[in-house]
Amino acid sequence: GNAERAGVLPGDSIARVTVYERDETGTSSFSGLAEETKSRTRDCEARDFDGTIDALAVFPGDDAAAVYLDVKRIRRWPKVAVTVEYPASQCAEGFDPVVQLELFAGENLQRALLNRGIALDDPGNPRCDFCGSNACYVSVGKGKSLLNPMGKTEEKLMERNPNVRLSCKATVGYNMQEGDLRLKVNLSQH
């Protein structure tokens, strides 16, 4: 209906209603008339349904030619479903070596994994030139396009292992993409 034609989407919040009025007075010394624009504003952010309807229906009055709405739009942040596989040698008896996570687009892969309790510990790997960790290397089995492109230095380091990324240099959900990502961590122990 009218909301759709005005560009208001489901989930939008009307923050303010404004009406502009032109007032013509005879105070100008040059032409005899001066036009002045006045505005009336009513905040309606965080109001209930009745309060918002009141602001839209009663506030402007019958003489308003147009009503302007300030709308706040809530944007859902894209999510990436990540499957992390530990080496069997690092898992206790009865522990599932596969962990399911949900990361948000724009998160640094290494920090996101550590913050969600993924143990990155691989003494068999060399230390990363960037972060100094020996567990920075991850193998990407699925969803490589969900990570940012490799920089020149990372490309050179990974020439022999094109499916391996440095987690400290990888960003999840590149270009605000959603999807599934499958990783193996602690690679020297697989």
Short mmCIF file of C-alpha atoms in Angstrom, two decimals:
data_model
loop_
_atom_site.label_atom_id
_atom_site.label_comp_id
_atom_site.label_asym_id
_atom_site.label_seq_id
_atom_site.Cartn_x
_atom_site.Cartn_y
_atom_site.Cartn_z
CA GLY A 1 0.00 0.00 0.00
CA ASN A 2 1.08 3.55 0.80
CA ALA A 3 3.97 2.45 3.02
CA GLU A 4 5.45 0.34 0.24
CA ARG A 5 5.17 3.21 -2.27
CA ALA A 6 6.88 5.50 0.26
CA GLY A 7 9.79 3.08 0.62
CA VAL A 8 8.92 1.92 4.15
CA LEU A 9 9.80 -1.76 4.64
CA PRO A 10 8.61 -4.28 7.23
CA GLY A 11 10.76 -3.84 10.34
CA ASP A 12 11.41 -0.13 9.76
CA SER A 13 10.88 2.20 12.69
CA ILE A 14 9.36 5.65 12.27
CA ALA A 15 11.54 7.95 14.35
CA ARG A 16 10.08 11.39 13.60
CA VAL A 17 7.25 13.08 11.75
CA THR A 18 7.83 16.56 10.28
CA VAL A 19 5.47 19.01 8.59
CA TYR A 20 6.79 22.06 6.72
CA GLU A 21 4.59 25.14 6.44
CA ARG A 22 5.08 28.26 4.38
CA ASP A 23 4.14 31.49 6.04
CA GLU A 24 3.65 34.59 3.91
CA THR A 25 3.90 37.85 5.82
CA GLY A 26 4.01 41.40 4.67
CA THR A 27 7.23 42.32 6.47
CA SER A 28 9.70 42.58 3.62
CA SER A 29 10.65 46.11 2.67
CA PHE A 30 11.59 45.25 -0.91
CA SER A 31 8.71 43.30 -2.42
CA GLY A 32 6.08 43.69 0.23
CA LEU A 33 5.91 39.90 0.83
CA ALA A 34 8.36 37.54 2.49
CA GLU A 35 8.04 33.79 2.48
CA GLU A 36 9.25 31.94 5.52
CA THR A 37 9.35 28.18 6.02
CA LYS A 38 8.54 26.81 9.44
CA SER A 39 8.58 23.22 10.55
CA ARG A 40 6.75 21.30 13.22
CA THR A 41 8.26 18.04 14.42
CA ARG A 42 7.01 15.20 16.58
CA ASP A 43 9.34 12.44 17.79
CA CYS A 44 7.76 9.02 17.80
CA GLU A 45 10.76 6.73 18.17
CA ALA A 46 10.25 3.94 20.73
CA ARG A 47 6.52 4.64 20.96
CA ASP A 48 3.93 1.91 20.93
CA PHE A 49 1.57 1.37 18.01
CA ASP A 50 -1.08 3.81 19.30
CA GLY A 51 1.49 6.55 19.93
CA THR A 52 2.89 6.19 16.42
CA ILE A 53 -0.58 6.26 14.83
CA ASP A 54 -1.40 9.36 16.89
CA ALA A 55 1.75 11.08 15.59
CA LEU A 56 0.87 10.21 12.01
CA ALA A 57 -2.85 10.99 12.11
CA VAL A 58 -3.43 13.76 14.63
CA PHE A 59 -0.20 15.72 14.72
CA PRO A 60 0.07 17.09 11.16
CA GLY A 61 -3.41 18.59 11.14
CA ASP A 62 -5.78 18.94 8.24
CA ASP A 63 -3.81 21.71 6.50
CA ALA A 64 -0.58 19.73 5.95
CA ALA A 65 0.14 19.26 2.25
CA ALA A 66 2.89 16.69 2.90
CA VAL A 67 4.22 14.76 5.87
CA TYR A 68 7.91 13.78 6.05
CA LEU A 69 8.99 10.69 7.96
CA ASP A 70 12.43 9.95 9.40
CA VAL A 71 12.75 6.18 9.20
CA LYS A 72 15.35 3.99 10.89
CA ARG A 73 16.02 0.71 9.19
CA ILE A 74 17.29 -2.32 11.05
CA ARG A 75 19.69 -4.30 8.93
CA ARG A 76 20.29 -7.98 9.59
CA TRP A 77 23.99 -8.78 9.67
CA PRO A 78 24.90 -11.68 7.34
CA LYS A 79 25.96 -14.91 9.03
CA VAL A 80 28.28 -17.69 7.92
CA ALA A 81 27.72 -21.27 9.13
CA VAL A 82 31.15 -22.72 9.91
CA THR A 83 32.02 -26.39 10.40
CA VAL A 84 35.36 -26.82 12.19
CA GLU A 85 37.08 -30.18 12.20
CA TYR A 86 39.71 -31.04 14.79
CA PRO A 87 42.29 -33.80 14.21
CA ALA A 88 41.23 -37.09 15.86
CA SER A 89 44.54 -37.16 17.77
CA GLN A 90 43.51 -34.00 19.67
CA CYS A 91 40.08 -35.29 20.70
CA ALA A 92 39.32 -37.16 23.89
CA GLU A 93 37.42 -40.44 23.80
CA GLY A 94 33.78 -39.75 22.90
CA PHE A 95 34.43 -36.13 21.86
CA ASP A 96 33.02 -35.17 18.46
CA PRO A 97 35.88 -33.73 16.36
CA VAL A 98 33.41 -31.61 14.35
CA VAL A 99 32.08 -28.35 15.80
CA GLN A 100 29.33 -26.18 14.25
CA LEU A 101 29.64 -22.39 14.66
CA GLU A 102 27.92 -19.28 13.40
CA LEU A 103 30.14 -16.31 12.57
CA PHE A 104 29.17 -12.83 11.40
CA ALA A 105 30.34 -11.30 8.13
CA GLY A 106 33.36 -9.07 8.68
CA GLU A 107 34.85 -11.01 11.60
CA ASN A 108 38.53 -11.93 11.62
CA LEU A 109 38.63 -15.73 11.33
CA GLN A 110 41.30 -16.35 13.98
CA ARG A 111 39.73 -14.08 16.59
CA ALA A 112 36.25 -15.47 15.88
CA LEU A 113 37.42 -19.07 16.33
CA LEU A 114 39.29 -18.28 19.54
CA ASN A 115 36.36 -16.28 20.96
CA ARG A 116 34.05 -19.23 20.39
CA GLY A 117 36.31 -21.70 22.20
CA ILE A 118 38.06 -23.37 19.27
CA ALA A 119 41.49 -24.56 20.49
CA LEU A 120 44.08 -23.50 17.98
CA ASP A 121 47.20 -25.36 19.12
CA ASP A 122 49.52 -26.96 16.59
CA PRO A 123 53.13 -27.30 17.78
CA GLY A 124 54.07 -29.07 14.52
CA ASN A 125 53.41 -26.02 12.37
CA PRO A 126 55.89 -23.18 11.84
CA ARG A 127 55.07 -19.83 13.43
CA CYS A 128 53.04 -17.39 11.37
CA ASP A 129 55.05 -14.41 10.09
CA PHE A 130 52.16 -12.06 10.89
CA CYS A 131 50.72 -13.09 14.27
CA GLY A 132 53.44 -15.38 15.66
CA SER A 133 51.02 -18.23 16.34
CA ASN A 134 51.86 -21.79 15.37
CA ALA A 135 48.19 -22.58 14.84
CA CYS A 136 47.30 -19.86 12.36
CA TYR A 137 47.06 -22.18 9.36
CA VAL A 138 43.58 -23.54 8.48
CA SER A 139 42.52 -25.71 5.57
CA VAL A 140 39.42 -24.52 3.71
CA GLY A 141 37.40 -27.46 2.40
CA LYS A 142 34.30 -25.53 1.35
CA GLY A 143 33.36 -21.87 1.01
CA LYS A 144 36.69 -20.36 0.02
CA SER A 145 34.82 -17.52 -1.72
CA LEU A 146 33.35 -16.50 1.68
CA LEU A 147 36.82 -15.37 2.77
CA ASN A 148 38.56 -12.23 1.61
CA PRO A 149 41.09 -12.65 -1.23
CA MET A 150 44.66 -13.47 -0.23
CA GLY A 151 47.20 -10.69 -0.16
CA LYS A 152 50.41 -11.02 -2.23
CA THR A 153 52.48 -12.22 0.75
CA GLU A 154 49.91 -14.83 1.78
CA GLU A 155 49.64 -16.02 -1.85
CA LYS A 156 53.42 -16.54 -1.98
CA LEU A 157 53.38 -18.41 1.35
CA MET A 158 50.52 -20.68 0.23
CA GLU A 159 51.65 -21.48 -3.34
CA ARG A 160 52.07 -25.18 -2.50
CA ASN A 161 48.88 -25.33 -0.40
CA PRO A 162 46.19 -23.33 -2.27
CA ASN A 163 43.41 -24.49 0.11
CA VAL A 164 45.25 -23.29 3.23
CA ARG A 165 44.73 -19.80 4.65
CA LEU A 166 46.30 -17.80 7.47
CA SER A 167 43.41 -17.36 9.89
CA CYS A 168 44.87 -14.09 11.19
CA LYS A 169 44.59 -12.60 7.67
CA ALA A 170 41.21 -14.07 6.71
CA THR A 171 37.92 -12.20 7.05
CA VAL A 172 34.68 -14.19 7.10
CA GLY A 173 31.71 -13.26 4.89
CA TYR A 174 33.70 -11.20 2.39
CA ASN A 175 31.47 -8.60 0.69
CA MET A 176 28.71 -9.33 3.24
CA GLN A 177 28.10 -12.83 1.87
CA GLU A 178 26.31 -15.65 3.65
CA GLY A 179 26.99 -19.35 3.21
CA ASP A 180 28.70 -22.44 4.55
CA LEU A 181 32.40 -22.68 5.37
CA ARG A 182 34.22 -25.93 6.23
CA LEU A 183 37.60 -25.72 7.98
CA LYS A 184 40.22 -28.07 9.37
CA VAL A 185 42.38 -26.70 12.20
CA ASN A 186 45.70 -27.83 13.71
CA LEU A 187 46.79 -29.20 10.32
CA SER A 188 50.07 -30.96 11.18
CA GLN A 189 48.14 -33.36 13.41
CA HIS A 190 45.54 -34.53 10.84
#
